[in-house]
Short mmCIF file of C-alpha atoms in Angstrom, two decimals:
data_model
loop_
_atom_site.label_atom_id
_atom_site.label_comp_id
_atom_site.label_asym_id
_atom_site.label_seq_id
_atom_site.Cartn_x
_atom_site.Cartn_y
_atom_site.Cartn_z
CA UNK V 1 173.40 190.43 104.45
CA UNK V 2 173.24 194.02 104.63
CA UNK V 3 177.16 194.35 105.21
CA UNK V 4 177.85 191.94 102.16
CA UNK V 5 175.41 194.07 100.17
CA UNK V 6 177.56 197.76 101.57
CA UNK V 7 180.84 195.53 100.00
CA UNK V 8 179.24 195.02 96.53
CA UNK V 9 177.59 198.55 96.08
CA UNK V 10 181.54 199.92 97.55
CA UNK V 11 183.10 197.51 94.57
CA UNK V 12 181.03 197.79 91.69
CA UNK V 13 182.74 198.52 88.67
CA UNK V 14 182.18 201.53 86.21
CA UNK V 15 180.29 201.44 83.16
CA UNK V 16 183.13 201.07 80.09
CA UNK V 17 180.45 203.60 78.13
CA UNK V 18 181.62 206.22 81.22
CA UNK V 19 185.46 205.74 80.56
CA UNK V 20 185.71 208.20 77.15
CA UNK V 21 182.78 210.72 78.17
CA UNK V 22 183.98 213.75 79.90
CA UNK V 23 183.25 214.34 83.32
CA UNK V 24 181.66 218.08 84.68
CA UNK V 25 184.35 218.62 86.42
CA UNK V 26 187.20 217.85 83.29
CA UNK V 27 186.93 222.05 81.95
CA UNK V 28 187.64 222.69 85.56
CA UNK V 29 190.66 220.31 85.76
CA UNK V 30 192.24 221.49 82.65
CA UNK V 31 191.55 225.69 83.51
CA UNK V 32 194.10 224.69 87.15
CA UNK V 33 196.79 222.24 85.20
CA UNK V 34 196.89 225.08 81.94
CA UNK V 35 198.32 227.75 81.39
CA UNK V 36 199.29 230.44 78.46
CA UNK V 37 203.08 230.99 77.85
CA UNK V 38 204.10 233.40 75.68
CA UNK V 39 207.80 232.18 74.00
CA UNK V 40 209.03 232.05 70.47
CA UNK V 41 210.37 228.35 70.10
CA UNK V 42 208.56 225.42 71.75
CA UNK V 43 211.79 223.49 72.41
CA UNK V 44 212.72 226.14 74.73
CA UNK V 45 209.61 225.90 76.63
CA UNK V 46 209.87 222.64 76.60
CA UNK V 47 214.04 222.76 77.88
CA UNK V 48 212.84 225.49 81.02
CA UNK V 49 209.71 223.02 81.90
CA UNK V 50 212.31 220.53 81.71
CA UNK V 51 214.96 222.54 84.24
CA UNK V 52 211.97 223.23 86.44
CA UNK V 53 210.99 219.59 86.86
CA UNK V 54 214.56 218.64 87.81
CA UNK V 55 214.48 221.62 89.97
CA UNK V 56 211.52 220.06 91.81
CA UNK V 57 213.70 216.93 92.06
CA UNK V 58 211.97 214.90 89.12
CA UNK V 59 213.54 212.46 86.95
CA UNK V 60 212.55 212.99 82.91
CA UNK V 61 211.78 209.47 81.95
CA UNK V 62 210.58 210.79 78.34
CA UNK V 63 210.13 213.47 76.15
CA UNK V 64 208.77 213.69 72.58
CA UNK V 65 209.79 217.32 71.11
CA UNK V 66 207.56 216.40 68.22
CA UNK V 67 204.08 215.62 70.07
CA UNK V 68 205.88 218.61 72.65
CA UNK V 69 206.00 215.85 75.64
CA UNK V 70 207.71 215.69 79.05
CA UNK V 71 207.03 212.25 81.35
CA UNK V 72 208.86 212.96 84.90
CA UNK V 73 208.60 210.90 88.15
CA UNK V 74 210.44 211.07 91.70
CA UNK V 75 210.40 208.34 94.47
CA UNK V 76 209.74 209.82 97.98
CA UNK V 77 208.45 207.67 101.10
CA UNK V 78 204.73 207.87 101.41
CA UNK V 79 205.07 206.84 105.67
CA UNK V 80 202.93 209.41 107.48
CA UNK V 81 202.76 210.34 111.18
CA UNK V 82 198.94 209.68 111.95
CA UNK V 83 199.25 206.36 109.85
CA UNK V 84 202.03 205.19 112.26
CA UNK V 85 200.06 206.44 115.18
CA UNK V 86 197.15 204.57 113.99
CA UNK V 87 198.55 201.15 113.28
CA UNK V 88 200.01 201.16 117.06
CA UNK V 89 196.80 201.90 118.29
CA UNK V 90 195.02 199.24 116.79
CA UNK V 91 197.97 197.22 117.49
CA UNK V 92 197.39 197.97 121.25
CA UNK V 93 193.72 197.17 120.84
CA UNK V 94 194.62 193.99 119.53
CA UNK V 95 196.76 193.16 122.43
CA UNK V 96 193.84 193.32 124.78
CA UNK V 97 191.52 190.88 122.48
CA UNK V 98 194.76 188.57 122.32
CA UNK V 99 195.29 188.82 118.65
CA UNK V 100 198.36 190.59 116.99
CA UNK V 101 196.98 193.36 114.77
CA UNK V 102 199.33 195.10 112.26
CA UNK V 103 196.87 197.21 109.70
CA UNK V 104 198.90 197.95 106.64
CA UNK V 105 200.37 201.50 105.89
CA UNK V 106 201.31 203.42 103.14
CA UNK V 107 205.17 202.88 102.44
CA UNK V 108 206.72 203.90 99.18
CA UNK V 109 205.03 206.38 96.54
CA UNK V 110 205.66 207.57 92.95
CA UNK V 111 204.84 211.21 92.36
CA UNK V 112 204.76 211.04 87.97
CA UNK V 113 204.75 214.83 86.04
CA UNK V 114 203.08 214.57 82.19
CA UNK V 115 203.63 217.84 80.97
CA UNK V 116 201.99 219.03 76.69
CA UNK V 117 202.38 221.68 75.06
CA UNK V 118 200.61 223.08 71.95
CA UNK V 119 200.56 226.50 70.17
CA UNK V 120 197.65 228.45 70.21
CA UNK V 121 195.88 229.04 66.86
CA UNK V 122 196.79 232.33 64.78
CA UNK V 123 199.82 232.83 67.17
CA UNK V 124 203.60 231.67 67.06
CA UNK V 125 204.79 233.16 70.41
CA UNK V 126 201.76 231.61 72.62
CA UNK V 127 202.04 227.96 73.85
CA UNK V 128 199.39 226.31 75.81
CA UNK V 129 201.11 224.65 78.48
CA UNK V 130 199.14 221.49 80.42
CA UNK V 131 200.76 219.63 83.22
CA UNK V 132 198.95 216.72 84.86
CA UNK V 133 200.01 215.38 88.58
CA UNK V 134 199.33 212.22 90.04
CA UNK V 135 200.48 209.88 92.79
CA UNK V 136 200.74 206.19 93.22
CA UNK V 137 201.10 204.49 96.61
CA UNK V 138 202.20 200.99 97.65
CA UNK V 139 200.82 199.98 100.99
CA UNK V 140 202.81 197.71 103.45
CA UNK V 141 201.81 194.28 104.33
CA UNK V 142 200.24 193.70 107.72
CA UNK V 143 198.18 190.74 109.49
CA UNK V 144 195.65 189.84 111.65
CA UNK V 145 196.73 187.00 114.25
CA UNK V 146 198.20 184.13 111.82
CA UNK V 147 196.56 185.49 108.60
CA UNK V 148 198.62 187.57 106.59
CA UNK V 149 197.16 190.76 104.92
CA UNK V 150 199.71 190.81 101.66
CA UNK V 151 201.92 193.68 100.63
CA UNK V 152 201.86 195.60 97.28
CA UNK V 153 198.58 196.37 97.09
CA UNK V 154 198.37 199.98 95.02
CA UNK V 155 196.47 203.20 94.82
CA UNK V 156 196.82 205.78 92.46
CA UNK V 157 195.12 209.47 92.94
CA UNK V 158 195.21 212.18 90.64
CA UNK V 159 196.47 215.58 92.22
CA UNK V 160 194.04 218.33 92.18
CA UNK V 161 195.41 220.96 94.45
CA UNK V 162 195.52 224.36 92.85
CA UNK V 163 199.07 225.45 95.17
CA UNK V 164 200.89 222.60 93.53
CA UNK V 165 199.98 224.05 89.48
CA UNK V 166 200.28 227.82 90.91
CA UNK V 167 203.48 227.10 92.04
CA UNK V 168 205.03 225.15 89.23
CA UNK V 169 203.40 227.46 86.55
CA UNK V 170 205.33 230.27 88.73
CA UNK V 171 208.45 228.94 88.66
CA UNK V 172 207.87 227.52 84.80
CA UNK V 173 207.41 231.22 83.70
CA UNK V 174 210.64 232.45 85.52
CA UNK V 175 212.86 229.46 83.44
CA UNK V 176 211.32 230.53 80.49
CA UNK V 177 212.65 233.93 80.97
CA UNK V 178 215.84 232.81 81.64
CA UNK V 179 215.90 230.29 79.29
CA UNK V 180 215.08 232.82 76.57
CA UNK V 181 218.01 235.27 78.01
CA UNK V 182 220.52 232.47 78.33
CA UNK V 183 220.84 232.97 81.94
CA UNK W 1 193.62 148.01 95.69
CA UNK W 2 192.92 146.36 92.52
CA UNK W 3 189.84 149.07 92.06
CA UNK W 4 192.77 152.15 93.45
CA UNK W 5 194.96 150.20 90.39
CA UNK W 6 192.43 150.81 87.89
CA UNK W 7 191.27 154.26 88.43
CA UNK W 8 195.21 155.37 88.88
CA UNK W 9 194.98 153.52 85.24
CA UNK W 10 192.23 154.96 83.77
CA UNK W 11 193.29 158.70 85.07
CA UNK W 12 196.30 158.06 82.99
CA UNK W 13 194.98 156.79 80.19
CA UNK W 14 192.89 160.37 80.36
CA UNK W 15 195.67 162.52 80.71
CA UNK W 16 196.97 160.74 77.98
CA UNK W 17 194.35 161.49 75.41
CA UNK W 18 193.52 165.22 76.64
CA UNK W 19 197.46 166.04 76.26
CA UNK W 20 197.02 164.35 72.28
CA UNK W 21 194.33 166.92 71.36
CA UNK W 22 195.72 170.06 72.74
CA UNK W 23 196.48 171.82 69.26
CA UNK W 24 196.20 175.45 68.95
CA UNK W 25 192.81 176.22 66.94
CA UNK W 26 193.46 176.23 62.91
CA UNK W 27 191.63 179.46 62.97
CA UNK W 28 193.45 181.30 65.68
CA UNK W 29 194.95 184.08 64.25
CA UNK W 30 192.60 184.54 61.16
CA UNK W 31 190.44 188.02 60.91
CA UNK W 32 186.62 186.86 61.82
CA UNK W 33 183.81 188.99 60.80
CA UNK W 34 183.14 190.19 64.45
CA UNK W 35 186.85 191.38 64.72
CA UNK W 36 186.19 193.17 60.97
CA UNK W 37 183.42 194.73 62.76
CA UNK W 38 185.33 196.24 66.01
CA UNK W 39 187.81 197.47 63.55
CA UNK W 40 185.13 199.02 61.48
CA UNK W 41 184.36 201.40 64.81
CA UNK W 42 187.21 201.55 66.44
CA UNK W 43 188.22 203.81 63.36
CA UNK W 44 187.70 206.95 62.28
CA UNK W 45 188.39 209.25 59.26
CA UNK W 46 188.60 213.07 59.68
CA UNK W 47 189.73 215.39 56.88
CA UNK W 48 192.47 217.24 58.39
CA UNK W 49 196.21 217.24 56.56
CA UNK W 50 198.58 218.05 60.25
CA UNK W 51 199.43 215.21 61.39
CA UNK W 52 201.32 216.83 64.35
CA UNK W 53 197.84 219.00 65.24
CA UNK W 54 196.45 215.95 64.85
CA UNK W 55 199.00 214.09 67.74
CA UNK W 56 198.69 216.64 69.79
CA UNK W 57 194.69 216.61 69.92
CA UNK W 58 194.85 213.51 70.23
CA UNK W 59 197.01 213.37 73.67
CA UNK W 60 195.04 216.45 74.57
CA UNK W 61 191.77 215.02 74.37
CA UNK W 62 193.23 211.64 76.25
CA UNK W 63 194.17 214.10 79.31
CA UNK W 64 190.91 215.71 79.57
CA UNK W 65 189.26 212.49 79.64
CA UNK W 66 191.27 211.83 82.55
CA UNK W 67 194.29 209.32 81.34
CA UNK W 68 198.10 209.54 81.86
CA UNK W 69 199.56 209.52 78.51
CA UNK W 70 202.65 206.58 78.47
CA UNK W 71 204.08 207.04 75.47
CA UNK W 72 204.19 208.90 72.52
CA UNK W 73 206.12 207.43 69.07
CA UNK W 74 205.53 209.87 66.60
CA UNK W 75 207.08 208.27 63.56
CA UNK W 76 204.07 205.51 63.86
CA UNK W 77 201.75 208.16 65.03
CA UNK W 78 201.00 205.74 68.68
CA UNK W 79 199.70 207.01 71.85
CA UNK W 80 199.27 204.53 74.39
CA UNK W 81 197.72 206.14 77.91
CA UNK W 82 196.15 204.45 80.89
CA UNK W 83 194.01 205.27 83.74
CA UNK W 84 192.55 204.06 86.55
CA UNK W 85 189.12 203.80 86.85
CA UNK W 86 185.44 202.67 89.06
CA UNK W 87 185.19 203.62 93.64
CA UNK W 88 188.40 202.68 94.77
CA UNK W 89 190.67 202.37 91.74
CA UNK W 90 189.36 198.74 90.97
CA UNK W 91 189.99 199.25 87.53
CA UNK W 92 192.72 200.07 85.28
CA UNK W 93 191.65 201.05 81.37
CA UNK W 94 194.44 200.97 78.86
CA UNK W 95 194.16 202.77 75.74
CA UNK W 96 196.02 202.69 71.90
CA UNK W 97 195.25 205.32 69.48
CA UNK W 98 197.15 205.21 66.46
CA UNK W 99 197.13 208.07 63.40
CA UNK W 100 198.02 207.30 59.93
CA UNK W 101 197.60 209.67 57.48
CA UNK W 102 195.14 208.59 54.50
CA UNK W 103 195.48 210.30 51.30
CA UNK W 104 196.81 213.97 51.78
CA UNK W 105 194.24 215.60 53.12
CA UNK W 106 193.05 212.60 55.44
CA UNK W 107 193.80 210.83 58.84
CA UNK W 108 192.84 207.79 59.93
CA UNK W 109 192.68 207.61 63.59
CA UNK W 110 192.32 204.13 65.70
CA UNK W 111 191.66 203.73 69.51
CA UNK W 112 191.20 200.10 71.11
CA UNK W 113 190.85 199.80 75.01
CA UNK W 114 191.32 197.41 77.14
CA UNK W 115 189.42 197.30 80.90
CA UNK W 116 191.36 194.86 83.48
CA UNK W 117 192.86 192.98 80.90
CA UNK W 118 189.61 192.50 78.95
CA UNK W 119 189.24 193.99 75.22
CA UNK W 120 186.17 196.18 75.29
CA UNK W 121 183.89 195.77 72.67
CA UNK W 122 180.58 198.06 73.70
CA UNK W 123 180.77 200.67 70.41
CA UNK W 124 179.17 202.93 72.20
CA UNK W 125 182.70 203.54 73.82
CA UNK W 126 184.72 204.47 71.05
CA UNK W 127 181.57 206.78 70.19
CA UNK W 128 182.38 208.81 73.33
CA UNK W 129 186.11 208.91 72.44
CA UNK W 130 185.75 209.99 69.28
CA UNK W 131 182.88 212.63 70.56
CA UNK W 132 185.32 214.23 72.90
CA UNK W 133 188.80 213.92 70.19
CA UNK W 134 186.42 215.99 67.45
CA UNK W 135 186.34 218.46 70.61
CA UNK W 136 189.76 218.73 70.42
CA UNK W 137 190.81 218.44 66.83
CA UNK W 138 189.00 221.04 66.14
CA UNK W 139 188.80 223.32 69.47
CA UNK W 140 192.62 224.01 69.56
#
């Protein structure tokens, strides 16, 4: 009873009234994923965020110059060491209780890039630039004696480490100095 | 076997009339009052003339609330963004604003959301959209 009741309380769905109010954190959020450019012409910010993207080995699946959108993703392989380690341990464990135990294990995942851009009121050379990071992850199937655990099942996490922004926002500003000297 | 012969029979002669009536409702894609009603606050007027400002809050103010903009058309004025949402990504919310400008001074903005495939309905929802977009619109 109490373990069924531990399930619900894990699974319990949000509140639709919580899905447009803004969380305490969300100023915090957008201070680390925005920062202030200072360029003449937004399409040029938005061509260097563009080179800088496909520097970092991202593939621009859209961009509205009008609404001053990029939309990037790249593939990588999710597989990680301690995962691996993990899922032959319990596979061992299983061995001694007789049962074949193959947990699943994150396999594939889908880094996506949605970069904005707006000028800043009273100003034509100062862009705010925002770019937002986020993962998703497809698991691997796995099984427990002769009942299948299916494949595909998906997690998504937004990315919230400040390295990641410092170091794209670093490399964004040196583009848009050579974009802006044609070099 | 003659009573297996006559409830084979009478299963058919079920199937038969439930497969007669199944015609869609006359009244299917008519506008109900309660769908007049959702409309009436999933919209919003605000007097500003830009409609690009008025894009660009509006993608803005999608972000902070935590969604991944899909796709902009700006020609129709359409954002569509999605996030997930509730412990364990359990949820997935999918959201449509659309701008239209009203008069030349005016917009007219619409959002509808969905929540795992289910229209939500709860006004208080598009309340706290449009709470946090009159953040942006006029913040920037």
């Amino acid at each position: 009873m109490l373990f069924a009741a531990l399930l619900t309380s894990c699974n319990t769905m949000p509140k639709p009234e919580s899905f447009f109010q803004l969380s305490p954190s969300s100023a915090k959020y957008k201070a680390l994923q925005s920062r202030i450019i200072e360029t003449s012409k937004d399409t040029e910010l938005l061509s260097a965020s563009a080179a800088v993207l496909q520097d970092l080995g991202f593939q621009i699946e859209e961009s509205n110059t009008y609404a001053g959108m990029l939309r990037a993703v790249k593939e990588r392989s999710a597989r990680e060491y301690s995962q691996e380690i993990g899922r032959v341990f319990v596979f061992i464990l299983g061995i001694f209780a007789q049962t074949a135990i193959v947990i699943p294990v994150d396999l594939h995942q889908q880094i996506a890039a949605t970069l904005v851009m707006h000028p800043i009121e009273n100003s034509s050379s100062r862009f705010n630039v925002r770019i937002v990071f986020h993962r998703t992850i497809w698991k691997s199937d796995g099984s427990s004696g002769s009942q299948a655990i299916p494949p595909g099942l998906q997690s998504m996490e937004m990315i919230y480490d400040a390295k990641i922004y410092q170091q794209f926002f670093a490399k964004l500003s040196k583009s848009v100095f050579l974009e802006i000297h044609q070099i | 076997m003659n009573c297996r012969v006559l409830i084979l029979s009478f299963f058919f002669i079920l199937q038969a009339c439930s497969t007669g009536s199944t015609k869609p409702p006359e009244n299917l894609l008519s506008l109900t009052e309660a769908q007049m009603k959702i409309r009436s606050y999933q919209t919003r007027v605000f007097d500003l003339s830009d409609q690009q400002k008025t894009l660009r809050a509006v993608v803005s103010a999608l972000m902070d609330l935590g969604f991944i903009v899909e796709r902009v058309n700006a020609p129709l004025g359409l954002v569509t963004a999605a996030k997930f949402a509730g412990s364990g990504h359990s949820g997935f919310v999918e959201a449509t604003v659309t701008i239209k400008p009203k008069g030349e001074n005016q917009v007219e903005i619409r959002a509808n959301a969905i929540f795992n495939t289910k229209p939500i309905e709860d006004p208080k929802v598009y309340q706290n959209f449009f709470s946090t977009l009159q953040k942006s619109l006029f913040s920037s």
